[in-house]
Amino acid sequence: MGVCGAVIRGVGLRVGAVLLLAGIWWAVAAAHVWPEVFVPSPGSVWDQLFLTSSVRDGQRGYSGHLLHEHLLASLRRIGLGSLYGVAGGIALGLVIGLVPTVRALLGPLVTFVRTLPPLAYFSLLIIWFGIDETPKVTLLFVAALPPVAVATAEAVRGVHEDYLHAARSLGARRWQLPFQIVLPSALPEVITGIRVAVGVAYTTVVAAETVNGVPGIGGMIRDAQRYNQTDVVILGLLVIGASGLLIDALLQLTARLLVPWRGKA
Amino acid sequence: MRSPDEPLAVRLSGVSLVYGSRGRFPRRGGNPVEALRDIDATVGIGEFVTIVGPSGCGKSTLLRLVAGFAFPTGGQVAVSGVPVTGPGPDRGVVFQQPRLFPWLSVRRNVEFGPRMAGMPAVRRRERAAELLELVGLSDSAGRRPYELSGGMQQRAAIARALAPDPAILLMDEPFAALDALTRERLQEEIRGIWQTTGKTVLFVTHSVDEAVYLGTRILVLSRRPGRLVLDQASDLPLASDPHTHPAFTSVRETIAAAVRRSASDEEVT
Ligand SMILES: Nc1ncnc2c1ncn2[C@@H]1O[C@H](COP(=O)(O)OP(=O)(O)O)[C@@H](O)[C@H]1O
Ligand SMILES: [Mg+2]
C-alpha cells in the first residue's frame, strides 16, 4: 500500500479524467452542434495521427515532415532554449543573490524581462538574428532564464546563515561557500524554477514557430490553420501537451532523486 | 591559581558589543541594543566552561564573538593568544539546531571539515568512522540527516564539529531542543567526549542544572546588557556522577542565586 497505492490511484484518476474529456468531446462532435471545421471528431484527429506519421504518394507526413520530426524539432528548440536559460539563470541568480550591488543593478531588469510577453521581443530577435534557429532558441532562452534566475536568487538569499557559519568553522574558505553550501541548499527551489522555466519554454515554442517554423509542431499548427485543417491543429496541440506532461513528470522524478530532503530539512 | 603566562584557550578583555551601533549589524528602525558590556574572562586549555544567564542576556552573542561570526564593538577577543579575525577550523561550533547539510550523508557531513582541509579520501573516511563511533552513530553513516532523530542529528553535528580536530568546541544550547531523556544522555556523552578528547569546551545553556553538571567553571551573565556577575570554579564534572555528588546542591544553589539576582536586577543604563 502506501506510495504504491497512491501512485496507482493517481494514475487511475488521470486516465479517468482523460477518458471523460474524450467522451464529452466525442459526444459533442457526434451531435454536430458545430460544423466539423470548428469541432472535428476524435476519429478524424486519430486518423491524422497516422496520416501525418506516414509517407503517401511521395508526400512525407504534413508540410513535408513526419509528425515525430515536427515534434523533435520543437523539442530540440525547447531543450536548447531551456538548457541555456537554466545555465544562465542559475549563474545570474547566484550572482544576484550573493552580491547586493548586482542585485540592485540587474534585479529590476530581470523582473522587467519576465513581465514582457515573449512575442513582444520576438520581432526584435528576428531583426537581429534572421528567421532560422537562432531567434527561436534565443526567444526560448530569454523566456526560460528569468524564472530560474528569480528562484535561484531568492533561494540563495534564504540560505540560513548557520549553514554558512558552520561551513566556515569547518575550514571552508569564503570563495568555496557558493558551490559547497549556497547552491546545494538552494537546489530545491532552483529545481522548482527549472520546472517553471521548461513550462514557459513550452508555451513559447509555438509562438516561436509561427515564423519559418517547419519542421516544428508550431509550424505544423500554423500551416494547418491556414488550410482550416482543424483536426491537424488539435493533433498538434495534443502532441505538444502530452510531451509537456511527460517531460514535467520526468523533471519531477529527477527532483525527487536529486533533492530527497525537500520539505524534510 | 593559574600563573599569568600560562597559555589560554580564550581571553576576553573588556569585551562589549552594541548591535546597530556601527552599521555592521543594521537594525531595522530600532535603537542600538547593548548586548554585552565590558566582559573580562579567560578560558584555560582543557577547561569545560559553561555560560548561563537569562534568555536574551547575550550568551549566543558571546559565543559568536569567540567563533568569529561577529566582532566586538569594544575590547578584544583572543583565541590561543591571537585576536579573532573570523571563523576557523580551530574552533568547532555546535548550534541549537543541528544544521547538518541535508544534501550530504551523515558520513559526508562529518567528512566536510577534513575535505576542506584537503585530507585524502581514504583518511577522511577513517576519520569519519572514528568520530561516528565516538558518538555512537556508526550504523547511521550512510543515512541522510533528516532520517535521524533529533538526538542522533545533534550527535552527528558534534562529530562533524570535532572532525577538523579543533582546539576549542563552542556549543550554543546544543541540547535545549531535545526531550529530557535524550538531553540527559547527551549531557553524559559530551562529558565523556570532553574527558576522552581533552578538548576545551565553551558551552552556553539557560539551564542551571546543565551548567553545574558540565562546567569545571561556570560563568553567570546578568540580564541585558550582559555583564559577568559570577565566575565559579567547580570540580563536579570530574566526579564519577556529579548529580549525586554532595557538592552538587550547594554549587547549584550558588549559581541559581546568582542567576536569580542578575535576572531581578534593575537594568543599569
Ligand atoms: N543581529 C542582531 N541585531 C540586533 N539585536 C540582536 C541581534 N542578535 C541578538 N540581538 C539582541 O541582543 C541580545 C542578546 O542576544 P543573544 O546573544 O542571542 O541572547 P541569548 O543567547 O543569551 O538569549 C538580545 O536582546 C537580542 O535581541
Ligand atoms: Mg541564544
Coordinates of C-alpha atoms and ligand atoms in Angstrom, one line a residue:
Chain A
M1 CA 0.0 0.0 0.0
G2 CA 1.4 3.5 0.8
V3 CA 3.4 5.0 -2.0
C4 CA 2.4 2.3 -4.5
G5 CA -1.3 2.6 -3.8
A6 CA -1.1 6.4 -4.1
V7 CA 0.6 6.1 -7.4
I8 CA -1.9 3.7 -8.8
R9 CA -4.8 5.9 -7.6
G10 CA -3.1 9.0 -9.1
V11 CA -2.6 7.3 -12.5
G12 CA -6.1 5.9 -12.4
L13 CA -7.6 9.4 -11.7
R14 CA -5.7 10.9 -14.6
V15 CA -6.6 8.2 -17.0
G16 CA -10.2 8.5 -15.9
A17 CA -10.2 12.3 -16.4
V18 CA -8.7 11.9 -19.9
L19 CA -11.3 9.3 -20.9
L20 CA -14.1 11.5 -19.5
L21 CA -12.9 14.5 -21.6
A22 CA -12.5 12.4 -24.7
G23 CA -16.0 11.0 -24.2
I24 CA -17.5 14.5 -23.9
W25 CA -15.6 15.6 -27.0
W26 CA -16.8 12.6 -28.9
A27 CA -20.4 13.3 -27.9
V28 CA -20.2 17.0 -28.8
A29 CA -18.7 16.2 -32.2
A30 CA -21.2 13.4 -32.9
A31 CA -24.1 15.7 -32.1
H32 CA -22.9 18.0 -34.9
V33 CA -23.7 21.1 -32.8
W34 CA -20.9 22.9 -34.5
P35 CA -19.5 22.2 -38.0
E36 CA -16.6 19.8 -38.4
V37 CA -14.2 22.7 -39.1
F38 CA -14.8 24.0 -35.6
V39 CA -15.0 20.8 -33.7
P40 CA -13.5 17.8 -35.6
S41 CA -14.4 14.4 -34.3
P42 CA -11.9 12.4 -32.2
G43 CA -11.9 9.9 -35.1
S44 CA -10.5 12.4 -37.6
V45 CA -7.8 13.6 -35.2
W46 CA -6.9 10.0 -34.6
D47 CA -6.7 9.4 -38.4
Q48 CA -4.5 12.5 -38.8
L49 CA -2.1 10.9 -36.2
F50 CA -1.4 8.2 -38.7
L51 CA -1.6 10.3 -41.9
T52 CA 0.9 12.8 -40.5
S53 CA 3.2 10.0 -39.4
S54 CA 3.4 8.2 -42.8
V55 CA 4.6 8.7 -46.3
R56 CA 1.9 8.6 -49.0
D57 CA 2.4 9.4 -52.8
G58 CA 5.9 10.6 -52.1
Q59 CA 4.4 13.1 -49.5
R60 CA 6.1 13.0 -46.1
G61 CA 3.6 13.4 -43.3
Y62 CA 2.5 17.1 -43.1
S63 CA 4.2 20.0 -44.7
G64 CA 6.9 17.7 -45.9
H65 CA 7.8 16.3 -42.4
L66 CA 6.6 13.4 -40.4
L67 CA 4.8 14.1 -37.1
H68 CA 7.7 12.9 -35.0
E69 CA 10.1 15.1 -37.0
H70 CA 7.9 18.1 -36.2
L71 CA 7.9 17.1 -32.5
L72 CA 11.6 16.5 -32.4
A73 CA 12.3 19.9 -34.0
S74 CA 10.2 21.6 -31.3
L75 CA 11.7 19.6 -28.5
R76 CA 15.2 20.4 -29.7
R77 CA 14.3 24.1 -29.6
I78 CA 12.7 23.7 -26.1
G79 CA 15.7 21.7 -24.9
L80 CA 18.4 24.1 -26.1
G81 CA 16.5 27.2 -25.0
S82 CA 15.8 25.7 -21.6
L83 CA 19.4 24.5 -21.2
Y84 CA 20.9 27.9 -21.9
G85 CA 18.1 29.6 -19.9
V86 CA 18.7 27.3 -16.9
A87 CA 22.5 27.7 -17.0
G88 CA 22.3 31.4 -17.4
G89 CA 19.5 31.7 -14.8
I90 CA 21.4 29.8 -12.2
A91 CA 24.6 31.8 -12.8
L92 CA 22.7 35.1 -12.8
G93 CA 20.6 34.2 -9.8
L94 CA 23.6 33.2 -7.8
V95 CA 25.3 36.5 -8.5
I96 CA 22.1 38.5 -7.9
G97 CA 21.6 36.6 -4.6
L98 CA 25.1 37.0 -3.4
V99 CA 26.2 40.5 -4.5
P100 CA 23.9 43.3 -3.3
T101 CA 25.3 45.7 -6.0
V102 CA 24.4 43.3 -8.8
R103 CA 21.0 42.8 -7.2
A104 CA 20.4 46.5 -7.3
L105 CA 21.6 46.7 -10.9
L106 CA 20.1 43.6 -12.5
G107 CA 17.1 42.7 -10.3
P108 CA 14.7 45.2 -11.9
L109 CA 15.9 44.2 -15.4
V110 CA 15.1 40.5 -14.8
T111 CA 11.7 41.5 -13.4
F112 CA 11.1 43.7 -16.5
V113 CA 12.0 40.9 -19.0
R114 CA 9.9 38.4 -17.0
T115 CA 6.8 40.6 -17.4
L116 CA 7.3 41.0 -21.1
P117 CA 5.2 38.7 -23.3
P118 CA 7.8 36.7 -25.3
L119 CA 6.2 37.7 -28.6
A120 CA 6.9 41.3 -27.8
Y121 CA 10.6 40.8 -28.2
F122 CA 10.4 38.1 -30.8
S123 CA 10.2 40.7 -33.6
L124 CA 13.4 42.3 -32.3
L125 CA 15.1 38.9 -32.3
I126 CA 14.1 38.3 -35.9
I127 CA 15.5 41.7 -36.9
W128 CA 18.7 40.8 -35.1
F129 CA 19.1 37.1 -36.0
G130 CA 17.0 36.4 -39.1
I131 CA 14.4 33.7 -39.3
D132 CA 16.3 30.5 -38.7
E133 CA 17.0 28.6 -35.5
T134 CA 18.9 31.4 -33.7
P135 CA 16.0 33.7 -32.9
K136 CA 13.8 30.8 -31.9
V137 CA 16.3 29.3 -29.5
T138 CA 17.2 32.8 -28.2
L139 CA 13.5 33.5 -27.6
L140 CA 13.1 30.4 -25.5
F141 CA 16.4 31.2 -23.7
V142 CA 15.2 34.7 -22.8
A143 CA 11.8 33.3 -21.7
A144 CA 13.3 30.5 -19.6
L145 CA 16.0 32.5 -17.9
P146 CA 14.1 34.8 -15.6
P147 CA 12.1 32.1 -13.7
V148 CA 15.3 30.3 -12.9
A149 CA 17.2 33.5 -12.0
V150 CA 14.5 34.7 -9.7
A151 CA 14.0 31.3 -8.0
T152 CA 17.8 30.9 -7.5
A153 CA 18.3 34.5 -6.3
E154 CA 15.5 34.1 -3.7
A155 CA 16.8 30.7 -2.5
V156 CA 20.4 32.0 -2.3
R157 CA 19.3 34.9 -0.1
G158 CA 17.2 32.5 2.0
V159 CA 20.1 30.2 3.0
H160 CA 20.3 30.2 6.8
E161 CA 23.5 31.9 8.0
D162 CA 24.2 29.0 10.4
Y163 CA 25.0 26.8 7.4
L164 CA 27.5 29.3 6.2
H165 CA 28.9 29.8 9.6
A166 CA 29.1 26.0 10.1
A167 CA 31.0 25.6 6.9
R168 CA 33.4 28.4 7.7
S169 CA 34.1 26.9 11.1
L170 CA 34.8 23.6 9.4
G171 CA 37.5 25.3 7.4
A172 CA 35.7 26.3 4.2
R173 CA 37.1 29.4 2.5
R174 CA 34.7 32.2 1.6
W175 CA 35.1 31.5 -2.1
Q176 CA 34.1 27.9 -1.5
L177 CA 30.7 28.8 0.0
P178 CA 28.7 29.4 -3.3
F179 CA 29.4 25.9 -4.6
Q180 CA 29.8 23.9 -1.3
I181 CA 26.9 25.4 0.6
V182 CA 24.8 28.0 -1.2
L183 CA 23.9 26.2 -4.4
P184 CA 23.2 22.8 -2.8
S185 CA 20.9 24.3 -0.2
A186 CA 19.2 26.3 -2.8
L187 CA 18.7 23.3 -5.1
P188 CA 15.1 22.5 -4.2
E189 CA 13.9 26.0 -5.2
V190 CA 16.2 26.0 -8.2
I191 CA 14.6 22.8 -9.5
T192 CA 11.2 24.3 -9.0
G193 CA 12.4 27.3 -11.0
I194 CA 13.6 24.9 -13.7
R195 CA 10.2 23.3 -14.0
V196 CA 8.6 26.7 -14.4
A197 CA 11.2 27.6 -17.0
V198 CA 10.6 24.5 -19.1
G199 CA 6.9 25.2 -18.9
V200 CA 7.5 28.7 -20.1
A201 CA 9.7 27.4 -23.0
Y202 CA 6.8 25.0 -23.9
T203 CA 4.2 27.7 -24.0
T204 CA 6.6 29.9 -26.0
V205 CA 7.7 27.4 -28.6
V206 CA 4.5 27.5 -30.6
A207 CA 4.8 31.3 -30.8
A208 CA 8.5 31.0 -31.9
E209 CA 7.5 28.7 -34.7
T210 CA 4.9 31.0 -36.2
V211 CA 7.8 32.3 -38.3
N212 CA 9.5 29.8 -40.6
G213 CA 8.6 27.1 -38.1
V214 CA 8.5 24.0 -40.3
P215 CA 9.6 21.4 -39.2
G216 CA 8.1 22.1 -35.7
I217 CA 4.7 21.5 -34.1
G218 CA 4.1 25.2 -34.1
G219 CA 4.8 25.4 -37.8
M220 CA 2.6 22.4 -38.4
I221 CA -0.3 24.0 -36.5
R222 CA 0.3 27.3 -38.3
D223 CA 0.1 25.6 -41.7
A224 CA -3.0 23.6 -40.7
Q225 CA -4.7 26.8 -39.6
R226 CA -4.1 28.4 -43.0
Y227 CA -5.9 25.5 -44.7
N228 CA -8.6 25.1 -42.0
Q229 CA -7.4 21.6 -41.1
T230 CA -8.7 21.8 -37.6
D231 CA -8.0 18.1 -36.9
V232 CA -4.3 18.7 -37.5
V233 CA -4.3 21.8 -35.3
I234 CA -5.8 19.7 -32.5
L235 CA -3.4 16.9 -33.1
G236 CA -0.6 19.4 -32.8
L237 CA -2.0 20.7 -29.5
L238 CA -2.4 17.2 -28.1
V239 CA 1.1 16.1 -29.1
I240 CA 2.8 19.2 -27.6
G241 CA 0.7 19.0 -24.5
A242 CA 1.3 15.2 -24.0
S243 CA 5.0 15.6 -24.5
G244 CA 5.0 18.5 -22.0
L245 CA 3.3 16.4 -19.3
L246 CA 5.8 13.6 -19.9
I247 CA 8.8 16.0 -19.5
D248 CA 7.3 17.6 -16.4
A249 CA 6.9 14.2 -14.9
L250 CA 10.5 13.4 -15.7
L251 CA 11.6 16.6 -14.1
Q252 CA 9.6 15.9 -11.0
L253 CA 11.2 12.4 -10.8
T254 CA 14.6 13.9 -11.2
A255 CA 13.8 16.4 -8.5
R256 CA 12.8 13.6 -6.1
L257 CA 16.0 11.8 -6.8
L258 CA 18.2 14.9 -6.6
V259 CA 16.7 16.6 -3.6
P260 CA 15.1 13.9 -1.4
W261 CA 15.3 16.2 1.6
R262 CA 12.8 18.7 0.1
G263 CA 10.3 19.6 2.8
K264 CA 12.2 17.5 5.4
A265 CA 15.1 19.6 6.5
Chain B
M1 CA 45.8 29.5 40.8
R2 CA 46.8 30.0 37.2
S3 CA 50.0 31.8 36.5
P4 CA 49.6 34.8 34.2
D5 CA 51.7 33.4 31.4
E6 CA 50.0 30.0 31.3
P7 CA 48.7 29.5 27.7
L8 CA 45.0 30.3 27.4
A9 CA 42.4 29.0 25.0
V10 CA 40.3 32.1 25.1
R11 CA 40.8 35.6 26.5
L12 CA 38.1 38.2 26.6
S13 CA 39.4 41.7 27.5
G14 CA 36.8 44.4 28.2
V15 CA 34.5 43.0 25.5
S16 CA 31.4 45.0 24.6
L17 CA 29.0 44.6 21.8
V18 CA 26.3 47.0 20.8
Y19 CA 24.1 45.9 17.9
G20 CA 23.2 48.6 15.5
S21 CA 26.0 51.0 16.6
R22 CA 28.3 50.9 13.6
G23 CA 26.0 49.8 10.7
R24 CA 27.8 46.5 10.9
F25 CA 24.7 45.0 12.5
P26 CA 21.9 47.0 10.9
R27 CA 18.8 47.1 13.0
R28 CA 15.6 48.0 11.2
G29 CA 14.3 51.3 12.6
G30 CA 15.4 50.5 16.2
N31 CA 17.7 51.9 18.7
P32 CA 21.1 50.3 19.2
V33 CA 20.9 47.2 21.5
E34 CA 23.7 46.9 24.0
A35 CA 24.1 43.1 24.2
L36 CA 27.4 42.7 26.2
R37 CA 29.2 45.2 28.5
D38 CA 32.8 45.1 29.5
I39 CA 33.3 41.3 29.8
D40 CA 36.7 40.1 31.2
A41 CA 37.1 36.4 31.2
T42 CA 39.5 33.7 30.3
V43 CA 39.2 30.0 29.4
G44 CA 42.1 27.8 30.1
I45 CA 43.1 24.9 27.8
G46 CA 41.2 21.8 28.6
E47 CA 38.5 23.6 30.7
F48 CA 34.8 22.9 30.2
V49 CA 33.3 26.4 30.7
T50 CA 29.6 26.8 30.9
I51 CA 27.9 30.2 30.4
V52 CA 24.5 30.6 32.0
G53 CA 22.1 33.5 32.2
P54 CA 18.6 34.6 31.5
S55 CA 17.3 34.5 27.9
G56 CA 18.4 37.4 25.8
C57 CA 21.4 38.3 28.0
G58 CA 23.9 37.9 25.3
K59 CA 25.1 34.3 25.7
S60 CA 24.9 33.5 22.0
T61 CA 26.5 36.8 21.2
L62 CA 29.4 36.0 23.4
L63 CA 29.9 32.6 21.7
R64 CA 29.5 34.2 18.2
L65 CA 32.4 36.6 19.1
V66 CA 34.7 33.7 20.0
A67 CA 33.6 31.8 16.9
G68 CA 34.4 34.8 14.8
F69 CA 30.9 35.3 13.3
A70 CA 30.8 38.8 14.8
F71 CA 33.2 41.3 16.2
P72 CA 33.1 43.3 19.4
T73 CA 32.4 47.0 19.3
G74 CA 34.8 47.4 22.3
G75 CA 37.6 45.3 23.8
Q76 CA 39.3 42.3 22.3
V77 CA 38.7 38.6 21.8
A78 CA 41.7 36.4 21.5
V79 CA 41.9 32.7 20.9
S80 CA 45.2 30.9 21.6
G81 CA 46.7 34.3 22.1
V82 CA 45.7 35.6 18.7
P83 CA 42.9 38.2 18.1
V84 CA 39.9 36.6 16.3
T85 CA 39.6 37.8 12.7
G86 CA 36.9 35.3 11.6
P87 CA 35.7 31.7 11.8
G88 CA 38.2 28.9 11.5
P89 CA 38.7 25.2 11.9
D90 CA 40.5 25.7 15.2
R91 CA 37.0 26.4 16.7
G92 CA 34.3 23.8 16.1
V93 CA 30.7 25.1 16.5
V94 CA 27.6 23.2 17.5
F95 CA 24.3 25.2 17.2
Q96 CA 21.0 24.7 19.0
Q97 CA 19.7 23.3 15.7
P98 CA 22.0 20.5 14.3
R99 CA 22.3 22.4 10.9
L100 CA 23.6 19.3 9.2
F101 CA 23.9 19.6 5.4
P102 CA 20.9 17.8 4.1
W103 CA 22.4 17.2 0.7
L104 CA 25.2 15.1 2.3
S105 CA 25.0 11.7 4.1
V106 CA 25.9 11.7 7.8
R107 CA 29.3 10.4 6.9
R108 CA 29.9 13.1 4.3
N109 CA 28.8 15.7 6.8
V110 CA 31.5 14.5 9.2
E111 CA 34.0 14.4 6.3
F112 CA 33.2 18.0 5.3
G113 CA 35.9 19.6 7.6
P114 CA 38.7 17.2 6.6
R115 CA 37.7 17.6 3.0
M116 CA 38.0 21.3 3.2
A117 CA 41.5 20.7 4.8
G118 CA 42.5 18.7 1.8
M119 CA 42.7 15.3 3.6
P120 CA 42.8 12.4 1.2
A121 CA 39.6 10.5 0.7
V122 CA 40.8 7.3 2.4
R123 CA 42.0 9.0 5.6
R124 CA 38.8 11.2 5.6
R125 CA 36.7 8.1 5.7
E126 CA 38.7 6.6 8.5
R127 CA 38.4 9.9 10.5
A128 CA 34.7 10.0 9.9
A129 CA 34.3 6.4 11.0
E130 CA 36.3 7.1 14.2
L131 CA 34.1 10.1 15.1
L132 CA 30.8 8.4 14.3
E133 CA 32.0 5.5 16.6
L134 CA 32.7 8.1 19.3
V135 CA 29.2 9.5 19.1
G136 CA 27.6 6.1 18.6
L137 CA 26.4 6.6 15.1
S138 CA 28.4 4.0 13.2
D139 CA 25.3 2.3 11.9
S140 CA 23.8 5.6 10.5
A141 CA 26.8 6.7 8.5
G142 CA 25.1 6.2 5.1
R143 CA 21.8 7.8 6.1
R144 CA 20.7 11.3 5.4
P145 CA 20.4 13.7 8.3
Y146 CA 16.7 14.1 8.0
E147 CA 16.3 10.3 8.5
L148 CA 17.7 10.6 12.1
S149 CA 16.0 11.6 15.3
G150 CA 16.8 15.0 16.8
G151 CA 19.3 13.5 19.3
M152 CA 21.1 11.5 16.7
Q153 CA 21.3 14.6 14.5
Q154 CA 22.9 16.5 17.3
R155 CA 25.3 13.7 17.8
A156 CA 26.3 13.8 14.2
A157 CA 26.7 17.6 14.5
I158 CA 29.1 17.1 17.4
A159 CA 31.1 14.5 15.3
R160 CA 31.2 17.0 12.4
A161 CA 32.4 19.8 14.6
L162 CA 35.1 17.5 16.1
A163 CA 36.3 16.2 12.7
P164 CA 38.8 19.1 11.9
D165 CA 40.3 18.4 15.4
P166 CA 39.6 21.9 16.7
A167 CA 41.3 23.1 19.8
I168 CA 38.0 24.5 21.1
L169 CA 34.5 23.3 20.9
L170 CA 31.8 26.1 21.0
M171 CA 28.3 24.9 21.9
D172 CA 25.2 27.1 21.9
E173 CA 22.4 25.5 23.9
P174 CA 23.0 22.3 21.9
F175 CA 20.6 20.2 23.9
A176 CA 17.8 22.7 24.5
A177 CA 15.6 21.5 21.7
L178 CA 15.8 17.8 22.8
D179 CA 13.4 15.9 25.1
A180 CA 14.5 15.4 28.7
L181 CA 15.8 11.8 28.4
T182 CA 17.8 12.4 25.3
R183 CA 19.2 15.6 26.8
E184 CA 20.4 13.8 29.9
R185 CA 22.0 11.1 27.8
L186 CA 23.8 13.6 25.6
Q187 CA 25.0 15.6 28.6
E188 CA 26.6 12.5 29.9
E189 CA 28.1 11.8 26.5
I190 CA 29.5 15.2 25.9
R191 CA 31.1 15.0 29.4
G192 CA 32.7 11.7 28.3
I193 CA 33.8 13.1 25.0
W194 CA 35.4 16.0 26.8
Q195 CA 37.2 13.6 29.2
T196 CA 38.5 11.4 26.4
T197 CA 39.5 14.1 23.9
G198 CA 40.7 16.7 26.4
K199 CA 39.1 19.5 24.3
T200 CA 38.5 23.0 25.6
V201 CA 34.7 23.4 25.6
L202 CA 32.7 26.6 25.8
F203 CA 29.1 25.7 26.4
V204 CA 26.1 28.0 26.6
T205 CA 23.0 27.0 28.4
H206 CA 20.0 28.6 30.1
S207 CA 19.7 25.6 32.5
V208 CA 21.4 26.0 35.8
D209 CA 21.5 22.2 36.3
E210 CA 23.2 21.7 33.0
A211 CA 25.7 24.4 33.7
V212 CA 26.6 22.9 37.1
Y213 CA 26.6 19.3 35.8
L214 CA 29.0 20.1 32.9
G215 CA 31.1 23.1 33.9
T216 CA 34.5 23.0 35.5
R217 CA 33.9 26.7 35.5
I218 CA 30.6 28.4 35.4
L219 CA 30.2 32.0 34.1
V220 CA 26.9 33.7 35.0
L221 CA 25.8 36.6 32.9
S222 CA 23.4 39.3 34.0
R223 CA 20.4 40.3 32.0
R224 CA 20.9 42.6 29.1
P225 CA 23.3 44.3 28.8
G226 CA 25.2 41.1 29.7
R227 CA 27.9 41.6 32.3
L228 CA 29.9 38.8 34.0
V229 CA 28.4 38.5 37.5
L230 CA 29.9 35.3 38.7
D231 CA 32.9 33.2 37.7
Q232 CA 32.7 30.0 39.7
A233 CA 35.2 27.1 39.5
S234 CA 33.9 23.6 40.2
D235 CA 35.3 20.1 40.0
L236 CA 32.0 18.3 39.8
P237 CA 32.3 17.2 36.2
L238 CA 35.4 15.2 37.2
A239 CA 33.3 13.2 39.7
S240 CA 32.0 9.8 38.6
D241 CA 28.4 11.0 39.0
P242 CA 28.1 14.8 39.5
H243 CA 24.4 14.6 40.2
T244 CA 24.8 12.5 43.3
H245 CA 28.0 14.3 44.5
P246 CA 27.5 16.0 47.9
A247 CA 28.7 19.4 46.5
F248 CA 26.2 19.4 43.6
T249 CA 23.3 21.0 45.6
S250 CA 25.5 23.7 47.1
V251 CA 27.1 24.7 43.8
R252 CA 23.7 24.7 42.1
E253 CA 22.3 26.9 44.8
T254 CA 25.2 29.4 44.4
I255 CA 24.7 29.6 40.6
A256 CA 20.9 29.7 40.9
A257 CA 21.1 32.5 43.4
A258 CA 23.4 34.5 41.1
V259 CA 21.1 33.9 38.1
R260 CA 18.1 35.0 40.2
R261 CA 19.9 38.1 41.4
S262 CA 21.0 39.1 37.9
A263 CA 17.6 38.5 36.5
S264 CA 15.8 40.7 39.0
D265 CA 18.5 43.4 38.8
E266 CA 17.4 46.8 37.7
E267 CA 18.8 47.4 34.3
V268 CA 21.8 49.7 34.6
T269 CA 21.9 52.3 31.9
Ligands
LIG1 N1 21.6 40.7 14.9 C1 21.1 41.3 16.0 N2 20.7 42.6 15.9 C2 20.2 43.2 16.9 N3 20.0 42.7 18.1 C3 20.4 41.5 18.3 C4 20.9 40.7 17.3 N4 21.2 39.4 17.8 C5 20.8 39.5 19.0 N5 20.3 40.7 19.4 C6 19.8 41.1 20.7 O1 20.9 41.0 21.6 C7 20.5 40.5 22.8 C8 21.3 39.3 23.2 O2 21.0 38.2 22.2 P1 21.6 36.7 22.4 O3 23.1 36.8 22.4 O4 21.0 35.9 21.3 O5 21.0 36.3 23.8 P2 20.9 34.8 24.5 O6 21.6 33.9 23.6 O7 21.5 35.0 25.8 O8 19.4 34.5 24.6 C9 19.0 40.2 22.7 O9 18.3 41.2 23.3 C10 18.8 40.1 21.2 O10 17.5 40.6 21.0
MG2 MG 20.9 32.2 22.5

